PDB file of C-alpha atoms in Angstrom:
ATOM      1  CA  MET A   1      23.654  -5.308  -8.439  1.00 82.00           C
ATOM      2  CA  GLU A   2      20.632  -3.025  -8.460  1.00 82.00           C
ATOM      3  CA  TYR A   3      20.928   0.425  -6.904  1.00 85.00           C
ATOM      4  CA  ASN A   4      18.059   2.456  -5.459  1.00 81.00           C
ATOM      5  CA  THR A   5      18.727   5.188  -8.005  1.00 82.00           C
ATOM      6  CA  THR A   6      17.776   2.794 -10.817  1.00 86.00           C
ATOM      7  CA  ARG A   7      14.588   1.576  -9.120  1.00 84.00           C
ATOM      8  CA  ASN A   8      11.121   3.132  -9.241  1.00 84.00           C
ATOM      9  CA  HIS A   9      10.597   6.240  -7.135  1.00 89.00           C
ATOM     10  CA  LEU A  10       9.174   5.575  -3.654  1.00 93.00           C
ATOM     11  CA  ILE A  11       5.847   7.339  -3.318  1.00 93.00           C
ATOM     12  CA  MET A  12       5.575   7.062   0.482  1.00 94.00           C
ATOM     13  CA  ARG A  13       8.881   6.337   2.194  1.00 92.00           C
ATOM     14  CA  GLU A  14       7.301   5.373   5.513  1.00 92.00           C
ATOM     15  CA  TYR A  15       5.948   2.162   3.970  1.00 95.00           C
ATOM     16  CA  GLY A  16       9.014   1.201   1.992  1.00 94.00           C
ATOM     17  CA  ARG A  17       9.621  -0.537  -1.293  1.00 94.00           C
ATOM     18  CA  HIS A  18       8.066  -3.877  -0.286  1.00 95.00           C
ATOM     19  CA  ILE A  19       4.652  -2.386   0.449  1.00 97.00           C
ATOM     20  CA  GLN A  20       4.821  -0.393  -2.784  1.00 97.00           C
ATOM     21  CA  LYS A  21       5.577  -3.591  -4.722  1.00 96.00           C
ATOM     22  CA  MET A  22       2.658  -5.337  -2.998  1.00 98.00           C
ATOM     23  CA  ILE A  23       0.341  -2.523  -4.055  1.00 98.00           C
ATOM     24  CA  GLU A  24       1.683  -2.703  -7.606  1.00 97.00           C
ATOM     25  CA  TYR A  25       0.940  -6.438  -7.523  1.00 98.00           C
ATOM     26  CA  LEU A  26      -2.639  -5.689  -6.399  1.00 98.00           C
ATOM     27  CA  LEU A  27      -3.111  -3.759  -9.632  1.00 98.00           C
ATOM     28  CA  THR A  28      -2.369  -6.920 -11.629  1.00 98.00           C
ATOM     29  CA  ILE A  29      -4.957  -9.154  -9.901  1.00 98.00           C
ATOM     30  CA  GLU A  30      -7.964  -9.711 -12.176  1.00 97.00           C
ATOM     31  CA  ASP A  31     -10.476 -11.154  -9.675  1.00 97.00           C
ATOM     32  CA  ARG A  32     -12.074  -8.376  -7.615  1.00 97.00           C
ATOM     33  CA  GLU A  33     -12.679 -10.525  -4.494  1.00 97.00           C
ATOM     34  CA  THR A  34      -9.092 -11.756  -4.440  1.00 98.00           C
ATOM     35  CA  ARG A  35      -7.839  -8.212  -4.969  1.00 98.00           C
ATOM     36  CA  GLN A  36     -10.036  -7.006  -2.082  1.00 98.00           C
ATOM     37  CA  ARG A  37      -8.757  -9.718   0.302  1.00 98.00           C
ATOM     38  CA  ASN A  38      -5.169  -8.919  -0.592  1.00 98.00           C
ATOM     39  CA  ALA A  39      -5.803  -5.188  -0.169  1.00 98.00           C
ATOM     40  CA  TYR A  40      -7.050  -5.838   3.389  1.00 98.00           C
ATOM     41  CA  ALA A  41      -3.844  -7.788   4.084  1.00 98.00           C
ATOM     42  CA  VAL A  42      -1.714  -4.908   2.787  1.00 98.00           C
ATOM     43  CA  ILE A  43      -3.695  -2.463   4.953  1.00 97.00           C
ATOM     44  CA  GLU A  44      -2.938  -4.631   8.006  1.00 95.00           C
ATOM     45  CA  LEU A  45       0.778  -4.588   7.175  1.00 96.00           C
ATOM     46  CA  MET A  46       0.693  -0.827   6.705  1.00 96.00           C
ATOM     47  CA  GLY A  47      -0.888  -0.528  10.159  1.00 94.00           C
ATOM     48  CA  PHE A  48       1.901  -2.632  11.704  1.00 94.00           C
ATOM     49  CA  LEU A  49       4.541  -0.443  10.095  1.00 92.00           C
ATOM     50  CA  ASN A  50       2.980   2.747  11.488  1.00 88.00           C
ATOM     51  CA  PRO A  51       1.650   1.965  14.973  1.00 87.00           C
ATOM     52  CA  HIS A  52       1.669   5.667  15.876  1.00 85.00           C
ATOM     53  CA  LEU A  53      -1.258   6.180  13.480  1.00 79.00           C
ATOM     54  CA  LYS A  54      -3.529   4.035  15.656  1.00 82.00           C
ATOM     55  CA  ASN A  55      -4.094   7.038  17.903  1.00 83.00           C
ATOM     56  CA  VAL A  56      -5.261   9.115  14.946  1.00 83.00           C
ATOM     57  CA  GLU A  57      -8.982   9.451  14.332  1.00 86.00           C
ATOM     58  CA  ASP A  58     -10.138   7.462  11.303  1.00 90.00           C
ATOM     59  CA  PHE A  59      -6.987   5.315  11.401  1.00 92.00           C
ATOM     60  CA  ARG A  60      -8.226   2.793   8.821  1.00 92.00           C
ATOM     61  CA  HIS A  61      -9.512   5.524   6.516  1.00 94.00           C
ATOM     62  CA  LYS A  62      -6.079   7.170   6.510  1.00 93.00           C
ATOM     63  CA  LEU A  63      -4.434   3.836   5.614  1.00 95.00           C
ATOM     64  CA  TRP A  64      -6.873   3.329   2.724  1.00 97.00           C
ATOM     65  CA  ASP A  65      -6.086   6.862   1.526  1.00 96.00           C
ATOM     66  CA  HIS A  66      -2.389   6.014   1.582  1.00 96.00           C
ATOM     67  CA  LEU A  67      -3.047   2.769  -0.310  1.00 98.00           C
ATOM     68  CA  PHE A  68      -4.874   4.627  -3.064  1.00 98.00           C
ATOM     69  CA  LEU A  69      -2.188   7.311  -3.154  1.00 97.00           C
ATOM     70  CA  VAL A  70       0.581   4.743  -3.659  1.00 97.00           C
ATOM     71  CA  SER A  71      -1.474   3.005  -6.369  1.00 97.00           C
ATOM     72  CA  ASP A  72      -1.867   6.363  -8.142  1.00 96.00           C
ATOM     73  CA  PHE A  73      -5.641   6.026  -7.622  1.00 97.00           C
ATOM     74  CA  LYS A  74      -5.783   3.135 -10.116  1.00 96.00           C
ATOM     75  CA  LEU A  75      -6.781   0.443  -7.608  1.00 96.00           C
ATOM     76  CA  ASP A  76     -10.394  -0.711  -7.839  1.00 93.00           C
ATOM     77  CA  VAL A  77     -11.468  -2.438  -4.621  1.00 90.00           C
TER      78      VAL A  77
END
């Protein structure tokens, strides 16, 4: 059994471990177009998880900022 204390630290709790793993997977994709398409899909999921952000100005920009923050600014899209 795997406990949360033995797993990687969650960078942004509001998105959860699954989104963080998806972003980590994005870092492994070689093809830039495929990585870009998958990044858009992850952004959509992040928007569904935080519907209260839709009222915030520059909603999509904030989600992209969060994506880059979780990827430790290593994601090239």
